[in-house]
Tab-separated table of C-alpha atoms in Angstrom:
chain	number	residue	atom	x	y	z
M	1	MET	CA	32.775	8.863	33.836
M	2	GLY	CA	31.356	7.133	31.004
M	3	THR	CA	27.909	5.682	31.437
M	4	LYS	CA	27.594	2.457	30.466
M	5	LYS	CA	24.736	1.850	27.648
M	6	LYS	CA	21.366	-0.520	28.381
M	7	ASN	CA	20.220	-2.776	25.513
M	8	ALA	CA	23.221	-1.769	23.304
M	9	GLY	CA	22.990	-3.388	19.915
M	10	ARG	CA	24.909	-3.541	16.688
M	11	VAL	CA	22.961	-2.645	13.788
M	12	ALA	CA	24.263	-4.333	10.508
M	13	THR	CA	24.555	-1.669	7.725
M	14	PRO	CA	23.577	-3.517	4.605
M	15	GLY	CA	26.525	-4.050	1.760
M	16	ASN	CA	29.211	-3.685	3.909
M	17	GLU	CA	30.969	-4.554	7.684
M	18	SER	CA	30.993	-1.570	8.906
M	19	THR	CA	28.411	-1.301	11.242
M	20	ALA	CA	26.849	1.651	14.277
M	21	THR	CA	26.235	1.219	17.539
M	22	LEU	CA	22.269	1.937	19.046
M	23	GLU	CA	20.201	2.320	21.662
M	24	ARG	CA	17.249	-0.007	22.095
M	25	PRO	CA	14.128	1.786	22.744
M	26	ASN	CA	12.734	0.667	25.967
M	27	GLY	CA	9.271	0.900	25.347
M	28	ASN	CA	8.777	4.557	24.272
M	29	ASP	CA	9.165	6.198	21.026
M	30	GLN	CA	12.896	7.653	19.932
M	31	ILE	CA	13.712	10.470	17.534
M	32	VAL	CA	16.549	9.747	16.867
M	33	TYR	CA	19.337	10.135	12.622
M	34	VAL	CA	20.107	7.164	12.202
M	35	ALA	CA	22.605	6.188	9.221
M	36	VAL	CA	20.935	5.748	5.700
M	37	GLY	CA	22.778	3.356	5.415
M	38	ALA	CA	22.207	1.041	8.059
M	39	LEU	CA	18.173	1.285	6.567
M	40	VAL	CA	16.742	-2.100	5.747
M	41	GLU	CA	14.074	-2.613	3.727
M	42	SER	CA	11.013	-4.312	4.715
M	43	THR	CA	9.546	-7.198	2.608
M	44	ASP	CA	6.458	-6.655	3.483
M	45	ASN	CA	6.556	-2.431	1.991
M	46	PRO	CA	2.812	-2.087	0.530
M	47	ARG	CA	3.998	-0.042	-1.756
M	48	GLY	CA	6.435	-2.289	-3.165
M	49	ASP	CA	8.446	-0.359	-5.740
M	50	ASP	CA	6.025	1.935	-6.402
M	51	PHE	CA	7.970	5.549	-4.754
M	52	GLY	CA	6.072	8.678	-7.200
M	53	ASP	CA	7.845	11.625	-8.259
M	54	VAL	CA	11.169	10.109	-6.411
M	55	GLU	CA	13.148	12.802	-7.962
M	56	GLY	CA	10.969	15.820	-6.627
M	57	LEU	CA	10.959	14.656	-2.708
M	58	ALA	CA	15.160	14.072	-3.871
M	59	LYS	CA	14.993	17.680	-4.925
M	60	SER	CA	13.151	19.000	-1.306
M	61	ILE	CA	15.046	17.394	0.568
M	62	VAL	CA	18.196	19.123	-0.702
M	63	ALA	CA	16.620	21.927	0.692
M	64	HIS	CA	14.835	21.179	2.673
M	65	GLY	CA	16.125	17.936	4.498
M	66	VAL	CA	14.065	14.498	5.404
M	67	LEU	CA	10.478	17.007	7.273
M	68	GLN	CA	8.781	13.914	8.439
M	69	PRO	CA	10.860	11.268	10.544
M	70	ILE	CA	10.740	7.815	9.456
M	71	VAL	CA	9.080	4.909	10.985
M	72	VAL	CA	11.961	2.027	11.897
M	73	ARG	CA	12.242	-0.806	14.142
M	74	LEU	CA	14.770	-2.879	15.444
M	75	VAL	CA	15.214	-6.290	14.199
M	76	ASP	CA	17.042	-9.420	15.682
M	77	VAL	CA	18.785	-11.018	13.229
M	78	GLU	CA	21.760	-14.323	14.354
M	79	GLY	CA	22.659	-11.747	17.239
M	80	ARG	CA	22.763	-8.293	14.879
M	81	ILE	CA	20.383	-5.759	15.965
M	82	GLU	CA	18.847	-4.750	11.792
M	83	MET	CA	17.578	-1.866	11.738
M	84	ARG	CA	14.171	-2.745	8.865
M	85	ILE	CA	12.202	0.247	8.222
M	86	VAL	CA	8.160	0.404	8.988
M	87	SER	CA	7.545	3.115	7.053
M	88	GLY	CA	9.052	5.356	5.058
M	89	HIS	CA	11.193	3.472	2.279
M	90	ARG	CA	10.124	6.417	-0.174
M	91	ARG	CA	11.227	9.532	1.895
M	92	VAL	CA	14.658	6.574	2.189
M	93	VAL	CA	15.203	6.301	-1.429
M	94	ALA	CA	14.586	9.693	-1.793
M	95	ALA	CA	17.257	10.281	0.976
M	96	ARG	CA	19.863	8.007	-1.051
M	97	ILE	CA	19.476	9.829	-4.128
M	98	ALA	CA	19.908	13.063	-2.365
M	99	LYS	CA	23.251	11.414	-0.306
M	100	LEU	CA	22.135	12.299	2.885
M	101	ASP	CA	24.089	10.261	5.703
M	102	ARG	CA	20.986	10.001	8.670
M	103	ILE	CA	17.739	11.178	8.538
M	104	PRO	CA	15.751	11.282	11.151
M	105	ALA	CA	13.351	8.510	12.159
M	106	THR	CA	10.659	6.925	15.229
M	107	ILE	CA	12.399	4.289	16.139
M	108	ARG	CA	9.164	1.552	17.557
M	109	LYS	CA	8.607	-0.880	19.371
M	110	LEU	CA	7.159	-3.742	16.587
M	111	ASN	CA	5.804	-7.637	16.227
M	112	ASP	CA	5.579	-8.446	12.809
M	113	ALA	CA	2.613	-7.632	12.366
M	114	GLU	CA	1.891	-4.153	14.300
M	115	ALA	CA	4.791	-3.277	11.222
M	116	LEU	CA	2.684	-4.711	8.568
M	117	GLU	CA	-0.313	-2.287	10.397
M	118	VAL	CA	1.703	1.071	10.392
M	119	ALA	CA	3.339	-0.016	7.490
M	120	ILE	CA	-0.067	-0.283	5.699
M	121	VAL	CA	-1.808	2.371	7.041
M	122	GLU	CA	0.507	4.912	5.658
M	123	ASN	CA	0.292	3.754	3.090
M	124	ALA	CA	-3.576	3.758	2.304
M	125	GLN	CA	-3.555	7.554	3.919
M	126	ARG	CA	-1.379	8.779	0.626
M	127	GLU	CA	-2.498	11.469	-1.418
M	128	ASP	CA	-1.888	10.329	-3.722
M	129	VAL	CA	-2.864	6.432	-3.499
M	130	HIS	CA	-4.741	4.000	-6.146
M	131	PRO	CA	-7.563	2.706	-5.786
M	132	LEU	CA	-6.875	-0.280	-5.802
M	133	ASP	CA	-3.978	0.383	-3.854
M	134	GLU	CA	-5.747	1.054	-0.908
M	135	ALA	CA	-8.501	-1.976	-1.256
M	136	ASP	CA	-5.613	-3.922	-1.054
M	137	ALA	CA	-4.153	-2.182	2.466
M	138	TYR	CA	-7.840	-2.870	3.846
M	139	ALA	CA	-7.631	-6.214	3.463
M	140	LYS	CA	-4.314	-7.109	4.200
M	141	LEU	CA	-5.766	-5.040	7.798
M	142	GLN	CA	-8.842	-7.223	7.813
M	143	SER	CA	-6.472	-10.236	7.232
M	144	LEU	CA	-5.671	-9.002	10.261
M	145	GLY	CA	-8.701	-9.118	12.664
M	146	VAL	CA	-9.123	-5.316	12.302
M	147	PRO	CA	-12.879	-4.767	11.505
M	148	LEU	CA	-13.648	-1.846	8.748
M	149	ARG	CA	-15.295	0.667	11.486
M	150	ASP	CA	-11.398	0.355	13.067
M	151	VAL	CA	-10.011	1.352	10.123
M	152	ALA	CA	-11.710	3.317	9.368
M	153	ALA	CA	-10.356	5.449	12.298
M	154	ARG	CA	-7.004	4.303	11.876
M	155	VAL	CA	-6.738	5.935	8.080
M	156	GLY	CA	-9.113	9.023	9.349
M	157	ARG	CA	-11.657	8.042	6.916
M	158	PRO	CA	-15.579	8.011	6.487
M	159	VAL	CA	-16.936	4.071	7.025
M	160	SER	CA	-18.675	4.675	3.908
M	161	HIS	CA	-15.152	5.084	2.118
M	162	VAL	CA	-13.773	2.978	3.134
M	163	VAL	CA	-16.505	-0.011	3.180
M	164	ARG	CA	-16.518	1.177	-0.476
M	165	ARG	CA	-12.951	0.289	-1.504
M	166	ALA	CA	-12.719	-2.577	0.289
M	167	ARG	CA	-15.180	-4.295	-2.292
M	168	LEU	CA	-12.237	-3.096	-4.467
M	169	ALA	CA	-9.560	-5.736	-3.436
M	170	ASN	CA	-13.050	-8.773	-4.981
M	171	LEU	CA	-12.352	-8.130	-8.862
M	172	LEU	CA	-9.836	-10.547	-9.632
M	173	PRO	CA	-5.812	-9.797	-10.006
M	174	ASP	CA	-6.678	-10.115	-14.632
M	175	ILE	CA	-9.183	-7.695	-14.133
M	176	ALA	CA	-7.453	-5.445	-11.464
M	177	LEU	CA	-4.390	-5.471	-14.055
M	178	ALA	CA	-7.119	-4.422	-16.316
M	179	VAL	CA	-8.410	-1.179	-14.143
M	180	ARG	CA	-4.371	0.289	-13.322
M	181	ASP	CA	-4.048	0.465	-17.125
M	182	ALA	CA	-6.135	3.677	-19.174
M	183	ARG	CA	-5.494	2.709	-22.129
M	184	THR	CA	-8.416	-0.429	-21.210
M	185	PRO	CA	-11.804	0.576	-21.132
M	186	ILE	CA	-12.593	-0.639	-17.790
M	187	GLY	CA	-9.576	1.174	-16.554
M	188	ARG	CA	-11.440	4.420	-17.696
M	189	TRP	CA	-14.309	3.203	-15.695
M	190	PRO	CA	-15.383	5.504	-12.903
M	191	LEU	CA	-14.752	3.832	-9.682
M	192	GLU	CA	-18.933	3.773	-8.859
M	193	ALA	CA	-18.996	1.616	-12.055
M	194	LEU	CA	-15.364	-0.512	-10.631
M	195	ASP	CA	-17.434	-1.614	-7.073
M	196	GLU	CA	-20.799	-2.636	-9.036
M	197	LEU	CA	-18.294	-5.054	-10.641
M	198	ALA	CA	-16.976	-6.090	-7.424
M	199	VAL	CA	-19.927	-7.121	-6.098
M	200	ILE	CA	-20.948	-10.205	-8.434
M	201	GLU	CA	-19.032	-13.811	-8.000
M	202	PRO	CA	-15.422	-13.991	-10.010
M	203	GLU	CA	-16.706	-16.415	-12.949
M	204	ALA	CA	-18.971	-13.796	-13.443
M	205	GLN	CA	-16.407	-11.183	-13.279
M	206	ARG	CA	-14.858	-13.106	-16.330
M	207	GLU	CA	-17.702	-13.872	-17.469
M	208	PHE	CA	-18.334	-9.596	-17.862
M	209	VAL	CA	-15.556	-7.800	-18.949
M	210	GLY	CA	-14.480	-10.574	-21.475
M	211	LYS	CA	-18.640	-10.779	-23.239
M	212	HIS	CA	-17.336	-6.934	-23.724
M	213	GLN	CA	-14.102	-7.136	-24.674
M	214	LEU	CA	-12.839	-3.832	-20.874
M	215	ALA	CA	-9.880	-5.436	-21.201
M	216	GLN	CA	-8.526	-5.220	-24.121
M	217	VAL	CA	-5.883	-2.696	-25.141
M	218	GLY	CA	-7.802	0.019	-28.158
M	219	ASP	CA	-6.991	3.559	-29.312
M	220	GLY	CA	-11.168	4.270	-29.066
M	221	TRP	CA	-13.340	5.735	-26.309
M	222	GLY	CA	-15.933	3.287	-26.574
M	223	ARG	CA	-19.042	3.280	-24.567
M	224	ALA	CA	-19.496	5.015	-21.828
M	225	TRP	CA	-19.739	3.163	-19.165
M	226	THR	CA	-21.659	4.297	-16.140
M	227	ALA	CA	-22.375	2.886	-12.413
M	228	LYS	CA	-26.240	2.130	-13.321
M	229	SER	CA	-25.227	1.007	-17.249
M	230	VAL	CA	-22.858	-1.247	-14.981
M	231	ARG	CA	-26.086	-2.445	-13.424
M	232	VAL	CA	-27.736	-3.253	-15.717
M	233	GLU	CA	-26.065	-4.605	-17.989
M	234	ILE	CA	-25.257	-7.480	-15.336
M	235	ALA	CA	-27.907	-7.979	-14.653
M	236	LYS	CA	-28.242	-9.829	-18.226
M	237	LEU	CA	-25.714	-11.341	-17.150
M	238	VAL	CA	-26.879	-12.922	-14.523
M	239	ARG	CA	-29.996	-13.784	-15.703
M	240	ALA	CA	-28.660	-15.594	-18.745
M	241	LEU	CA	-25.973	-17.877	-16.044
M	242	ARG	CA	-28.889	-18.127	-14.139
M	243	GLY	CA	-31.147	-19.506	-17.008
M	244	ALA	CA	-28.182	-21.686	-18.445
M	245	THR	CA	-28.359	-25.096	-18.790
M	246	TRP	CA	-24.014	-27.160	-18.042
């Protein structure tokens, strides 16, 4: 005689009408194998579409399988249960390339804020994370009310590192975009120099970058900027701005 499953739901599969039955978790994490076709990407994925060398990961998955379970949560959407990816988007993309039908997943009971926090923490812990992405992750955690000291504990990094990196989130968006481009002078700055720029007011940031043409793409390396030289030039700019008559 079969046992009736409690809290079972129907998991919607994107792109077709097929569904899969999955038992809802009752508080504790569950590790199960889930259908790749049933997984739904989260719109809050802090990594965006930057998945790195996903082809290389796909080859590894073909050879060894998915060694680390992804994290998913079940979301009720008009009576249907969607299996949304919380962390592990890159593994899912690679699994699709590898043409796997099922992969291991940890099912967690999380609300929207908790799911975002888990995704942000995982993104910040990546070895290849860009410093600006790391800064954005810390800024998002702060916006959720998490103090930087707690952020450091959750991502496993020193508090001093997290505080310094979080400053970079203060860079203006267009300046941050130039920082990501190694063809620009500011894109070749050491992180310590970027720290000096990030602590000044937005108007001063724009004035400084424009004056020294730091966001322009060029073939030459130009001046070699250091934290000390940036600090000296910023001091000159601040004095000039304070003395300006408007």
